[in-house]
Amino acid sequence: MDMSSREIRMPLDEVVAVLQDLNEFVVSPDRLGFRQASGTADEYTVGKFMADWDVARRLARARRVISVALDAQLSEEDNAEIDALCDEGRFHGTDSAIGPSIDQSS
């Protein structure tokens, strides 16, 4: 599937809500990083941000908004191809998220 020429339409209110969340999730960790570098924040502060701001649920909602639009406007085959591409991502807790695995059997 040639994705460069495809367009997906989404309701503007949902796009704006997703952009607001994503903007918060780009700016806030950046600010937390500066605080960590200056010694005024630690891992607890980052974890508290993640929990207090309900980051996981809000990101899941953003993914759902986009997925609903894709499901409604693309074929099953196109959506399966997109799902496969997304499965190639890096995920915390997997070997691919922390770098190449090292064979220690030798």
PDB file of C-alpha atoms in Angstrom:
ATOM      1  CA  MET A   1       0.000   0.000   0.000  1.00  0.00           C
ATOM      2  CA  ASP A   2       1.342   3.418  -0.942  1.00  0.00           C
ATOM      3  CA  MET A   3       0.704   5.434   2.201  1.00  0.00           C
ATOM      4  CA  SER A   4       2.298   8.655   0.981  1.00  0.00           C
ATOM      5  CA  SER A   5      -0.654   9.533  -1.226  1.00  0.00           C
ATOM      6  CA  ARG A   6      -3.463   8.366   1.084  1.00  0.00           C
ATOM      7  CA  GLU A   7      -5.554  10.705   3.201  1.00  0.00           C
ATOM      8  CA  ILE A   8      -7.734   9.935   6.205  1.00  0.00           C
ATOM      9  CA  ARG A   9     -10.498  12.217   7.400  1.00  0.00           C
ATOM     10  CA  MET A  10     -11.167  12.630  11.109  1.00  0.00           C
ATOM     11  CA  PRO A  11     -13.636  14.778  13.058  1.00  0.00           C
ATOM     12  CA  LEU A  12     -11.944  18.066  13.929  1.00  0.00           C
ATOM     13  CA  ASP A  13     -12.962  17.966  17.608  1.00  0.00           C
ATOM     14  CA  GLU A  14     -11.287  14.574  18.011  1.00  0.00           C
ATOM     15  CA  VAL A  15      -8.145  15.738  16.193  1.00  0.00           C
ATOM     16  CA  VAL A  16      -7.928  18.814  18.433  1.00  0.00           C
ATOM     17  CA  ALA A  17      -8.358  16.698  21.596  1.00  0.00           C
ATOM     18  CA  VAL A  18      -5.588  14.329  20.461  1.00  0.00           C
ATOM     19  CA  LEU A  19      -3.292  17.244  19.576  1.00  0.00           C
ATOM     20  CA  GLN A  20      -3.886  18.835  22.983  1.00  0.00           C
ATOM     21  CA  ASP A  21      -2.939  15.601  24.736  1.00  0.00           C
ATOM     22  CA  LEU A  22       0.105  15.056  22.539  1.00  0.00           C
ATOM     23  CA  ASN A  23       1.245  18.635  23.084  1.00  0.00           C
ATOM     24  CA  GLU A  24       1.077  18.123  26.861  1.00  0.00           C
ATOM     25  CA  PHE A  25       2.990  14.855  26.543  1.00  0.00           C
ATOM     26  CA  VAL A  26       5.742  16.489  24.495  1.00  0.00           C
ATOM     27  CA  VAL A  27       6.169  19.629  26.602  1.00  0.00           C
ATOM     28  CA  SER A  28       5.770  18.150  30.093  1.00  0.00           C
ATOM     29  CA  PRO A  29       8.430  15.397  29.842  1.00  0.00           C
ATOM     30  CA  ASP A  30      10.796  17.944  28.338  1.00  0.00           C
ATOM     31  CA  ARG A  31      10.266  20.157  31.379  1.00  0.00           C
ATOM     32  CA  LEU A  32      10.624  17.162  33.688  1.00  0.00           C
ATOM     33  CA  GLY A  33      13.918  16.344  31.963  1.00  0.00           C
ATOM     34  CA  PHE A  34      15.215  19.841  32.679  1.00  0.00           C
ATOM     35  CA  ARG A  35      14.108  19.457  36.315  1.00  0.00           C
ATOM     36  CA  GLN A  36      15.887  16.095  36.565  1.00  0.00           C
ATOM     37  CA  ALA A  37      19.040  17.606  35.086  1.00  0.00           C
ATOM     38  CA  SER A  38      18.942  20.416  37.646  1.00  0.00           C
ATOM     39  CA  GLY A  39      18.313  17.984  40.507  1.00  0.00           C
ATOM     40  CA  THR A  40      14.785  19.184  41.370  1.00  0.00           C
ATOM     41  CA  ALA A  41      13.010  16.056  40.078  1.00  0.00           C
ATOM     42  CA  ASP A  42      13.635  12.315  40.188  1.00  0.00           C
ATOM     43  CA  GLU A  43      12.106   9.084  38.854  1.00  0.00           C
ATOM     44  CA  TYR A  44       9.290   9.399  41.398  1.00  0.00           C
ATOM     45  CA  THR A  45       8.327  12.772  39.896  1.00  0.00           C
ATOM     46  CA  VAL A  46       8.150  11.254  36.408  1.00  0.00           C
ATOM     47  CA  GLY A  47       6.073   8.315  37.669  1.00  0.00           C
ATOM     48  CA  LYS A  48       3.750  10.678  39.523  1.00  0.00           C
ATOM     49  CA  PHE A  49       3.294  12.712  36.335  1.00  0.00           C
ATOM     50  CA  MET A  50       2.439   9.539  34.396  1.00  0.00           C
ATOM     51  CA  ALA A  51      -0.144   8.503  36.992  1.00  0.00           C
ATOM     52  CA  ASP A  52      -1.614  11.900  37.900  1.00  0.00           C
ATOM     53  CA  TRP A  53      -2.009  12.998  34.288  1.00  0.00           C
ATOM     54  CA  ASP A  54      -3.470   9.619  33.251  1.00  0.00           C
ATOM     55  CA  VAL A  55      -0.951   9.431  30.424  1.00  0.00           C
ATOM     56  CA  ALA A  56      -1.520   5.781  29.461  1.00  0.00           C
ATOM     57  CA  ARG A  57      -5.299   6.146  29.139  1.00  0.00           C
ATOM     58  CA  ARG A  58      -5.033   9.414  27.217  1.00  0.00           C
ATOM     59  CA  LEU A  59      -2.494   7.979  24.788  1.00  0.00           C
ATOM     60  CA  ALA A  60      -4.681   4.885  24.335  1.00  0.00           C
ATOM     61  CA  ARG A  61      -7.589   7.208  23.499  1.00  0.00           C
ATOM     62  CA  ALA A  62      -5.465   9.016  20.892  1.00  0.00           C
ATOM     63  CA  ARG A  63      -4.543   5.671  19.342  1.00  0.00           C
ATOM     64  CA  ARG A  64      -8.209   4.622  19.352  1.00  0.00           C
ATOM     65  CA  VAL A  65      -9.343   7.860  17.636  1.00  0.00           C
ATOM     66  CA  ILE A  66      -6.861   7.298  14.830  1.00  0.00           C
ATOM     67  CA  SER A  67      -7.613   3.560  14.608  1.00  0.00           C
ATOM     68  CA  VAL A  68     -11.359   4.168  14.287  1.00  0.00           C
ATOM     69  CA  ALA A  69     -10.751   6.552  11.389  1.00  0.00           C
ATOM     70  CA  LEU A  70      -8.436   4.056   9.698  1.00  0.00           C
ATOM     71  CA  ASP A  71     -10.849   1.152  10.206  1.00  0.00           C
ATOM     72  CA  ALA A  72     -13.724   3.153   8.722  1.00  0.00           C
ATOM     73  CA  GLN A  73     -11.836   4.344   5.659  1.00  0.00           C
ATOM     74  CA  LEU A  74      -9.386   1.618   4.699  1.00  0.00           C
ATOM     75  CA  SER A  75      -9.754  -1.983   3.626  1.00  0.00           C
ATOM     76  CA  GLU A  76      -9.125  -4.884   5.976  1.00  0.00           C
ATOM     77  CA  GLU A  77      -5.916  -5.635   4.077  1.00  0.00           C
ATOM     78  CA  ASP A  78      -4.677  -2.043   4.451  1.00  0.00           C
ATOM     79  CA  ASN A  79      -5.493  -2.056   8.159  1.00  0.00           C
ATOM     80  CA  ALA A  80      -3.721  -5.402   8.594  1.00  0.00           C
ATOM     81  CA  GLU A  81      -0.626  -3.933   6.913  1.00  0.00           C
ATOM     82  CA  ILE A  82      -0.725  -0.910   9.232  1.00  0.00           C
ATOM     83  CA  ASP A  83      -1.167  -3.186  12.269  1.00  0.00           C
ATOM     84  CA  ALA A  84       1.870  -5.197  11.179  1.00  0.00           C
ATOM     85  CA  LEU A  85       3.926  -2.015  10.824  1.00  0.00           C
ATOM     86  CA  CYS A  86       2.850  -0.891  14.300  1.00  0.00           C
ATOM     87  CA  ASP A  87       3.814  -4.276  15.754  1.00  0.00           C
ATOM     88  CA  GLU A  88       7.385  -3.581  14.566  1.00  0.00           C
ATOM     89  CA  GLY A  89       7.670  -0.730  17.089  1.00  0.00           C
ATOM     90  CA  ARG A  90       9.888  -0.689  20.134  1.00  0.00           C
ATOM     91  CA  PHE A  91       8.160  -1.631  23.377  1.00  0.00           C
ATOM     92  CA  HIS A  92       9.488  -1.243  26.900  1.00  0.00           C
ATOM     93  CA  GLY A  93      10.287  -4.578  28.459  1.00  0.00           C
ATOM     94  CA  THR A  94      11.283  -6.280  25.226  1.00  0.00           C
ATOM     95  CA  ASP A  95      14.838  -6.944  24.074  1.00  0.00           C
ATOM     96  CA  SER A  96      14.339  -4.714  21.016  1.00  0.00           C
ATOM     97  CA  ALA A  97      13.455  -1.753  23.251  1.00  0.00           C
ATOM     98  CA  ILE A  98      16.780  -1.842  25.073  1.00  0.00           C
ATOM     99  CA  GLY A  99      19.062  -2.584  22.168  1.00  0.00           C
ATOM    100  CA  PRO A 100      20.359  -5.646  20.401  1.00  0.00           C
ATOM    101  CA  SER A 101      20.517  -8.781  22.460  1.00  0.00           C
ATOM    102  CA  ILE A 102      23.936 -10.049  23.342  1.00  0.00           C
ATOM    103  CA  ASP A 103      24.657 -13.745  23.023  1.00  0.00           C
ATOM    104  CA  GLN A 104      26.411 -14.703  26.252  1.00  0.00           C
ATOM    105  CA  SER A 105      26.631 -18.436  25.504  1.00  0.00           C
ATOM    106  CA  SER A 106      30.222 -18.303  24.246  1.00  0.00           C
TER     107      SER A 106
END
